[in-house]
Structures are given as C-alpha cells and as structure tokens.
mmCIF file of C-alpha atoms and ligand atoms in Angstrom:
data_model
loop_
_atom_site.group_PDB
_atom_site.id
_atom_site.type_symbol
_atom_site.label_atom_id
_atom_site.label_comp_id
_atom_site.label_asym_id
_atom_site.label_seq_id
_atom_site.Cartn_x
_atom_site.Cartn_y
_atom_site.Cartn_z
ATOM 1 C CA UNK A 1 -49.934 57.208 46.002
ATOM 2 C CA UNK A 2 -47.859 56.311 43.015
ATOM 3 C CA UNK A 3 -44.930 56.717 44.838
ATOM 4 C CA UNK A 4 -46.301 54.167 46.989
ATOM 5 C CA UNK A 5 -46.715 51.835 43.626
ATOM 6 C CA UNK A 6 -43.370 52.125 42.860
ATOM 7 C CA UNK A 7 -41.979 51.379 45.846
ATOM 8 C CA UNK A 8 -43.956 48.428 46.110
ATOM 9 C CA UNK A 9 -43.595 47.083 42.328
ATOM 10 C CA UNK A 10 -39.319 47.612 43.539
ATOM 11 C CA UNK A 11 -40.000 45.844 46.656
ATOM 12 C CA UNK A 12 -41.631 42.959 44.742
ATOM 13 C CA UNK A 13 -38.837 42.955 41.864
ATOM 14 C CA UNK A 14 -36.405 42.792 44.597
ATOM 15 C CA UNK A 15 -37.780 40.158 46.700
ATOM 16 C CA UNK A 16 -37.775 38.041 43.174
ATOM 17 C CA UNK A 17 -35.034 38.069 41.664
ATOM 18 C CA UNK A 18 -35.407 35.798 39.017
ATOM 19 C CA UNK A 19 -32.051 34.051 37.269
ATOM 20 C CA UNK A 20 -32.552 33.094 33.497
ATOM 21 C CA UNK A 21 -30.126 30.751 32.237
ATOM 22 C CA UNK A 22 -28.852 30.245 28.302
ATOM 23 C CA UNK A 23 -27.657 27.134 28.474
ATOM 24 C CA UNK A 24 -25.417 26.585 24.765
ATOM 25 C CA UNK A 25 -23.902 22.872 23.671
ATOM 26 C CA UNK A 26 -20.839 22.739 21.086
ATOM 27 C CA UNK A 27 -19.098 20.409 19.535
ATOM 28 C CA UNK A 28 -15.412 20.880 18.059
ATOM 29 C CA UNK A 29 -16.264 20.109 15.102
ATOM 30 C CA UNK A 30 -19.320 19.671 13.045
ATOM 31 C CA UNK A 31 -18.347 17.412 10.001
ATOM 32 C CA UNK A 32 -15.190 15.092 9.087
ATOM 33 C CA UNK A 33 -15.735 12.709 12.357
ATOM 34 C CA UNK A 34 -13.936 9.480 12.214
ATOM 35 C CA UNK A 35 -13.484 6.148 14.252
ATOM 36 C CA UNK A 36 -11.037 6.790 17.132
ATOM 37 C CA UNK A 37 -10.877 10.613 16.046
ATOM 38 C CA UNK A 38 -11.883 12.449 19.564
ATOM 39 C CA UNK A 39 -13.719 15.615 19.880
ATOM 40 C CA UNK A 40 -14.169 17.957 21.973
ATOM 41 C CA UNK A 41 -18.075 18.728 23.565
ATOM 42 C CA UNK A 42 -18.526 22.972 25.353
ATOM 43 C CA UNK A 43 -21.619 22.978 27.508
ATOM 44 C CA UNK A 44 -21.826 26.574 28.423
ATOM 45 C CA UNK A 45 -24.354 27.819 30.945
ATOM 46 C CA UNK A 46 -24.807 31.566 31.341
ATOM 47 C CA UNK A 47 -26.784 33.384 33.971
ATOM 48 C CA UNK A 48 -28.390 36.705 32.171
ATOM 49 C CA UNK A 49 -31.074 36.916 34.840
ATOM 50 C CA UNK A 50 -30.862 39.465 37.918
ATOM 51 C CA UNK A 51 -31.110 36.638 40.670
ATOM 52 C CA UNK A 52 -28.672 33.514 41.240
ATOM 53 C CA UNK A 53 -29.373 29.501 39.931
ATOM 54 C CA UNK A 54 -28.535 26.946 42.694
ATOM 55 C CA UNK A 55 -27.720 23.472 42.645
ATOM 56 C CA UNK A 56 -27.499 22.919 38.968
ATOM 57 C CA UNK A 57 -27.295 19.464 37.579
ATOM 58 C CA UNK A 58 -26.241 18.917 34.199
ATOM 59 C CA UNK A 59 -26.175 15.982 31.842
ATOM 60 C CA UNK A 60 -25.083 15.113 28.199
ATOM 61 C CA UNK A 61 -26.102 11.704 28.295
ATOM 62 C CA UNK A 62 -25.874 11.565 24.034
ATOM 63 C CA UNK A 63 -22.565 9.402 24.421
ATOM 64 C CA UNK A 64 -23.587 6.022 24.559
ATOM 65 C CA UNK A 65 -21.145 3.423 24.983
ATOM 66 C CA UNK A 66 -22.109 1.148 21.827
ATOM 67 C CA UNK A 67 -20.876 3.894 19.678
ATOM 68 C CA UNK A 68 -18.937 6.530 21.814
ATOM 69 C CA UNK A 69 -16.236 6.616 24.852
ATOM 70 C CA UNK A 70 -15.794 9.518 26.854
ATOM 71 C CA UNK A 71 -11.864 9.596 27.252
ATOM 72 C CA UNK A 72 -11.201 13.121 28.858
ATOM 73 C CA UNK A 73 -13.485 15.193 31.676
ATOM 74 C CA UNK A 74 -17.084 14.170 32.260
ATOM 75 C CA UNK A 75 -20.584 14.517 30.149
ATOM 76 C CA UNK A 76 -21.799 15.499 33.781
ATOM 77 C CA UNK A 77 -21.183 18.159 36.009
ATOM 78 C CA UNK A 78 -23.077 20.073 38.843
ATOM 79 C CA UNK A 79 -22.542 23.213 40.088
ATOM 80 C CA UNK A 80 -23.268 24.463 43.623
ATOM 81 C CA UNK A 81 -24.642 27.794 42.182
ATOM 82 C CA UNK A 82 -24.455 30.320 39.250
ATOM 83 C CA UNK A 83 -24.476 33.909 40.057
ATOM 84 C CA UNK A 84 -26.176 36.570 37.911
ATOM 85 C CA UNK A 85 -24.136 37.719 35.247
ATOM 86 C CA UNK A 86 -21.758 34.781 35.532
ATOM 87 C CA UNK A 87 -20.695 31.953 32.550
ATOM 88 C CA UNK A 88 -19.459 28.454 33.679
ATOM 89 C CA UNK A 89 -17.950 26.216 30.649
ATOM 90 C CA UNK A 90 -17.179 22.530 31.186
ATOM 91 C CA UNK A 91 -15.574 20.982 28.425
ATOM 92 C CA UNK A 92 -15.186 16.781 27.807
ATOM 93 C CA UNK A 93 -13.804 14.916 24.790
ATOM 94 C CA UNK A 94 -15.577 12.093 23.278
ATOM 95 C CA UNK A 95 -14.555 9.271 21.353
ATOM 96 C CA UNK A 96 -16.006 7.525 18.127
ATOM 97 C CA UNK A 97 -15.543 3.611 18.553
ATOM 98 C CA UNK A 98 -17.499 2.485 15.223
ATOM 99 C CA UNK A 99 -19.148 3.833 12.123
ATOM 100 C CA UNK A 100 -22.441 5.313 12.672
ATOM 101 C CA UNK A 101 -24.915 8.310 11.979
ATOM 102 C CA UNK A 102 -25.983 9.761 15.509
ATOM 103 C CA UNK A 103 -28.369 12.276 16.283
ATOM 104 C CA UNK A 104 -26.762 14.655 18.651
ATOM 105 C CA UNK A 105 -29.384 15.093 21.279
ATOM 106 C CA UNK A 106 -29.833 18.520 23.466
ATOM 107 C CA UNK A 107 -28.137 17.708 26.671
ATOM 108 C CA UNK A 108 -30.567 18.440 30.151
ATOM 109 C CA UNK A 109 -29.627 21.011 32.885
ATOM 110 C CA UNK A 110 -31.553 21.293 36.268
ATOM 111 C CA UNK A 111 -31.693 24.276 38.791
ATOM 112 C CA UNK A 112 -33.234 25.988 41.266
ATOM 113 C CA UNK A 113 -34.277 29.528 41.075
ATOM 114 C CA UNK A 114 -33.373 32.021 43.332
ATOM 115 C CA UNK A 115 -32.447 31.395 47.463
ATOM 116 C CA UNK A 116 -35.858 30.892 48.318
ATOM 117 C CA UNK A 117 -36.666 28.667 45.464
ATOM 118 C CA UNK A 118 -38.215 25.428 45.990
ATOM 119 C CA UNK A 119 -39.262 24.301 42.244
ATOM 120 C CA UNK A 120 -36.960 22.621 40.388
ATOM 121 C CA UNK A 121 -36.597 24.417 36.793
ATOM 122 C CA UNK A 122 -35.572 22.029 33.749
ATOM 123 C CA UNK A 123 -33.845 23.272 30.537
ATOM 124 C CA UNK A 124 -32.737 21.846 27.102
ATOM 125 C CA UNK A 125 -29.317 23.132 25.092
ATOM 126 C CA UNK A 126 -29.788 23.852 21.817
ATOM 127 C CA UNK A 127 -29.627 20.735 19.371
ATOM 128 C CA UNK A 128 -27.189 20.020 16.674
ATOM 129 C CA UNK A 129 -27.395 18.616 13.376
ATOM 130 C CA UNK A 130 -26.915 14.983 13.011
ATOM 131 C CA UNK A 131 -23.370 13.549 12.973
ATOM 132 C CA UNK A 132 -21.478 11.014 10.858
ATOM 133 C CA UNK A 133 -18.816 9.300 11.734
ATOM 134 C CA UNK A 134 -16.896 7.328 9.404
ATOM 135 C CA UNK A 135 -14.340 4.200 9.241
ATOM 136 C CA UNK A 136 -11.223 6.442 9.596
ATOM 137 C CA UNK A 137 -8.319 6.760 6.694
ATOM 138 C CA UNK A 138 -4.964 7.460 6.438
ATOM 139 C CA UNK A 139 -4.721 10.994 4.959
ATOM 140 C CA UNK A 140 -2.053 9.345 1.950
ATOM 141 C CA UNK A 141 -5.008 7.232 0.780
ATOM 142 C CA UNK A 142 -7.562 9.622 1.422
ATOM 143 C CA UNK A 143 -5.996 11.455 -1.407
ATOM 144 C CA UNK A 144 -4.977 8.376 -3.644
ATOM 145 C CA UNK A 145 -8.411 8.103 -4.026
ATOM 146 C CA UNK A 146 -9.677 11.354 -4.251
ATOM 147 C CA UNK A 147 -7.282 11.675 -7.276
ATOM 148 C CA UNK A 148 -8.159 8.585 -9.274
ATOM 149 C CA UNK A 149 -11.730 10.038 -8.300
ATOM 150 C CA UNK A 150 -10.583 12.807 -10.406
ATOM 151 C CA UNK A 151 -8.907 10.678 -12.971
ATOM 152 C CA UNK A 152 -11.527 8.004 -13.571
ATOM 153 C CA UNK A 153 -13.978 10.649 -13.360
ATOM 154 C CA UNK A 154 -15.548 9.682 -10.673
ATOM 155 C CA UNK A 155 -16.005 6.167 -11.687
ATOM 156 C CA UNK A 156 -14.222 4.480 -8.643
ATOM 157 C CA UNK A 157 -14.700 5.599 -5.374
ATOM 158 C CA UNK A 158 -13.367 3.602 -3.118
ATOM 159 C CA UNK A 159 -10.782 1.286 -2.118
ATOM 160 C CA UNK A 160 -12.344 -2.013 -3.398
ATOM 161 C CA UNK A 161 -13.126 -0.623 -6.702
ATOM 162 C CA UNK A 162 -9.356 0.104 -7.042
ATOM 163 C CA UNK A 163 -8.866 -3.516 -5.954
ATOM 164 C CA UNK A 164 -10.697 -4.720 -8.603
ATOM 165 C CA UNK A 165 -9.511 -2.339 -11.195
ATOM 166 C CA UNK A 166 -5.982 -3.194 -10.451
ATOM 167 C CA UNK A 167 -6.370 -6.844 -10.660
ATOM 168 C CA UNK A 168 -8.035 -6.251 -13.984
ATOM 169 C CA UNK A 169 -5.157 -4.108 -15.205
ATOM 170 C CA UNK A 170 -2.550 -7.099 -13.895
ATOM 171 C CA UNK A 171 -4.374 -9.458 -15.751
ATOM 172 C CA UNK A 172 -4.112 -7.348 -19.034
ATOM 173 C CA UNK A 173 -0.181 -6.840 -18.559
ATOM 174 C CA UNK A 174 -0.016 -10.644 -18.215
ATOM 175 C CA UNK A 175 -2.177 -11.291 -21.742
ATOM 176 C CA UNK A 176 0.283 -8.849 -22.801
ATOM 177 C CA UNK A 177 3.058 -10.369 -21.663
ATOM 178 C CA UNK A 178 2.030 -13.605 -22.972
ATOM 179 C CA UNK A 179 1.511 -12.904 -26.255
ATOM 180 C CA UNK A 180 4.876 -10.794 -26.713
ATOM 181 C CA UNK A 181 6.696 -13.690 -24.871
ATOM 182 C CA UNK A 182 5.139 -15.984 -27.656
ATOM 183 C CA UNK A 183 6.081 -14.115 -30.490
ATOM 184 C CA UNK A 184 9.497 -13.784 -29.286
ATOM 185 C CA UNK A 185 9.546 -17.347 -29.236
ATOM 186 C CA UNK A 186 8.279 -17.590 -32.796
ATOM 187 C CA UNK A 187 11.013 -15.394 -33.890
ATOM 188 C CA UNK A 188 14.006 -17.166 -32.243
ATOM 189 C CA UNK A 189 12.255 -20.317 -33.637
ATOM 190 C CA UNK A 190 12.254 -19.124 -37.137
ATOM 191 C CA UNK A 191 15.520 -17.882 -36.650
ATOM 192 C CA UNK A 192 17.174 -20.963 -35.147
ATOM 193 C CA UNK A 193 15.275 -22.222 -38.394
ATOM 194 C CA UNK A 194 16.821 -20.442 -40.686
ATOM 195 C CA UNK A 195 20.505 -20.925 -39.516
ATOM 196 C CA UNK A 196 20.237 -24.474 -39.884
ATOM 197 C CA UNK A 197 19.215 -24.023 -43.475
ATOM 198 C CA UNK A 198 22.056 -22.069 -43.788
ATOM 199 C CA UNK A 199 24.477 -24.776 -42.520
ATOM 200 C CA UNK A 200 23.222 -27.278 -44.704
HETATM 201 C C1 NAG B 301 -10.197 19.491 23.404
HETATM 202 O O1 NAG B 301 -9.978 19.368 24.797
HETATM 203 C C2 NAG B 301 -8.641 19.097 25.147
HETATM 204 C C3 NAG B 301 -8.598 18.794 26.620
HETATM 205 O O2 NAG B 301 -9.495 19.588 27.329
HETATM 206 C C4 NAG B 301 -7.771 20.271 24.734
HETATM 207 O O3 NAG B 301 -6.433 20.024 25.055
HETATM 208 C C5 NAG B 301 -7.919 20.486 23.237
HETATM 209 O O4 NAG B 301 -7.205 21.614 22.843
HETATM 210 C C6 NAG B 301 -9.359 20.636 22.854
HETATM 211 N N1 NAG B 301 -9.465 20.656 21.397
HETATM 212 C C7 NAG B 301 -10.262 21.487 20.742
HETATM 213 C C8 NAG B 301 -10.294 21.339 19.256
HETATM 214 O O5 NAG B 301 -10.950 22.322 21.309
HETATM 215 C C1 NAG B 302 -25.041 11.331 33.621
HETATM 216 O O1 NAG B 302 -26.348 11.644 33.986
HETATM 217 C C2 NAG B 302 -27.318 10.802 33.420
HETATM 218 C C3 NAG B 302 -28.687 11.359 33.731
HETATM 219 O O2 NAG B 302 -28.755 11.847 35.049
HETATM 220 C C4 NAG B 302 -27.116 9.392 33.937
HETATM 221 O O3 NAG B 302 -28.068 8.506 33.377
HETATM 222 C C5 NAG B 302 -25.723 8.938 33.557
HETATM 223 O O4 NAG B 302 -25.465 7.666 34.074
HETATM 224 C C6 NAG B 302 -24.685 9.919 34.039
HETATM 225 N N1 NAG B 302 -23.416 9.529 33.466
HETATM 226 C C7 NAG B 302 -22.279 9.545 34.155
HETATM 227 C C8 NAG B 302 -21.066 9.100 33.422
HETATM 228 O O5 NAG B 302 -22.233 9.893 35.313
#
C-alpha cells in the first residue's frame, strides 16, 4: 500500500515537472553616471526548477528615449526555451542623453511552464536603487574643482562660483594695479620736479 503511495506521489512529481526561474537585472555600474557615459545592463535568467520554461519573453522597457539611447544589443530578447539547470545572460548598453534622476524599474519576463503548459507565468527582476546621471566633466576639471573645494573649504563648488571668484580677484589686481601705476606716476612727477629745481 505505501509502496503504492510512493509510486504514485513519483508518478505525479514526474508528470509535473515544474521550472522555477530567478530572473536577476544588473547594471555596470551603480553610481558616477554621466551624459553620453554608456553602461552596460545583465539580465540573467536562471532555471533552478526540475522541468523546462518555454517561450520566454523578456523586456527592460526602463530606457526611455527622452532620457536614454540604447546603442549596443537590445533591452528585449526571447528565448525559445530554458532548460532546467540552465543560465541565459543577455547583455545591452545604454546611453545617458541628458541630466536626470531615474528610477530603475524591474524589467518583465514571460514564460510558459513545462511542455504541457498552457498558462502564461509573469515575473519581475529584482529592482535597483535610483540612478543619477549627471552633466558629464572632463576628469582635469573634475579635480580643479575638487581641489579649490579643498582650498576654499568648501566654499565654491562649482564652476560658476569660480567664474565669479576669478573675476572678483581680476578686478582686485586691476585696483592694484591702478593705484601702484599712480604712485609711480607721482614719483617720476616729483622727480622730474625736482631736477628742474636743480637746473635752475
Ligand atoms: C559592456 O558591453 C560591451 C559590449 O557588450 C563590452 O565590450 C564591455 O566590456 C562591457 N562593459 C562592462 C563594464 O561590462
Ligand atoms: C520591448 O518590449 C516592450 C514591452 O513588450 C515594448 O513596449 C517595447 O517597444 C519593446 N522595445 C523594443 C526596442 O523592441
């Protein structure tokens, strides 16, 4: 009798095989994104179920065009079928067009469970902290500023507060050079002055 259980409960196990699917979305990098500074996005499905996933649709549709291009590979893919045990990774690089904070969405996957399977099964990735993506700098004056950060103490930050300081400091080297070149002047009139006492 129980070996009649058994056999049935194995029976049942085998005639549904079920696939389970991790499905894991990466980005290159997590912090220091910049306009026109691409990066790389790893969608990575992997089959730890006993049974096989078929006709999986995926999409990363987090890449709008107002803020993003996709320049290599594709933020969709399908795949005919995943077998137990197996990984498929499908990498595409995305570029930053403007300056914006985005929320990096989970991207969507859609399969169908085992040969026999007739319901469609929907998934989410993980999600990601939000990104920021800023107006991109030359690396030179990256540090420029970062060291008058360090010498101002952190009084000027950015490039339009060094604009204004150095048209401040230009104006004080002119006053300065005004009132030297004045007092020279004095001199050489006092001077000149003097001589023509002298020849008198
Ligand atoms: C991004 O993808 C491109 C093309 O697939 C590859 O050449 C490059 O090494 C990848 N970069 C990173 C940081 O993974
Ligand atoms: C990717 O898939 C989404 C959702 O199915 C769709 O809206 C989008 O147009 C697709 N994008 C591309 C580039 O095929």
């Amino acid at each position: 009798m129980l070996a009649v259980l058994l056999f049935a409960a194995a029976a049942d196990d085998a005639e549904e095989p079920r696939a389970s699917l991790l499905f894991y979305k990466k980005l290159s990098q997590t912090h220091g994104h910049a306009v026109n500074k691409p990066f790389n996005v790893t969608l990575t499905v992997y089959n730890k179920g006993v049974g096989n996933a078929y006709s999986l649709i995926v999409a990363d549709d987090n890449w709008k065009a107002d803020k993003f291009r996709i320049i290599g590979g594709g933020n969709n893919f399908t795949l005919d079928f995943l077998n137990a045990g197996d990984t498929y990774e499908h990498e595409f690089v995305v570029k930053p067009i403007r300056k914006a904070w985005h929320r990096v969405r989970p991207a969507k996957m859609f399969y169908v469970d085992g040969d026999a399977g007739e319901s469609t099964v929907s998934h989410l990735s993980n999600s990601l902290p939000d990104m920021r993506v800023i107006e991109k700098q030359d690396s030179l004056e990256e540090a420029a500023i970062m060291a008058g950060r360090v010498l101002t103490l952190n009084m000027i930050k950015t490039k339009q507060g060094w604009m204004a300081f150095a048209a401040l400091a230009l104006l004080a080297i002119c006053a300065q050079l005004y009132f030297i070149g004045s007092a020279v002047l004095h001199k050489r009139r006092h001077l000149r002055a003097l001589e023509d006492v002298k020849k008198l």
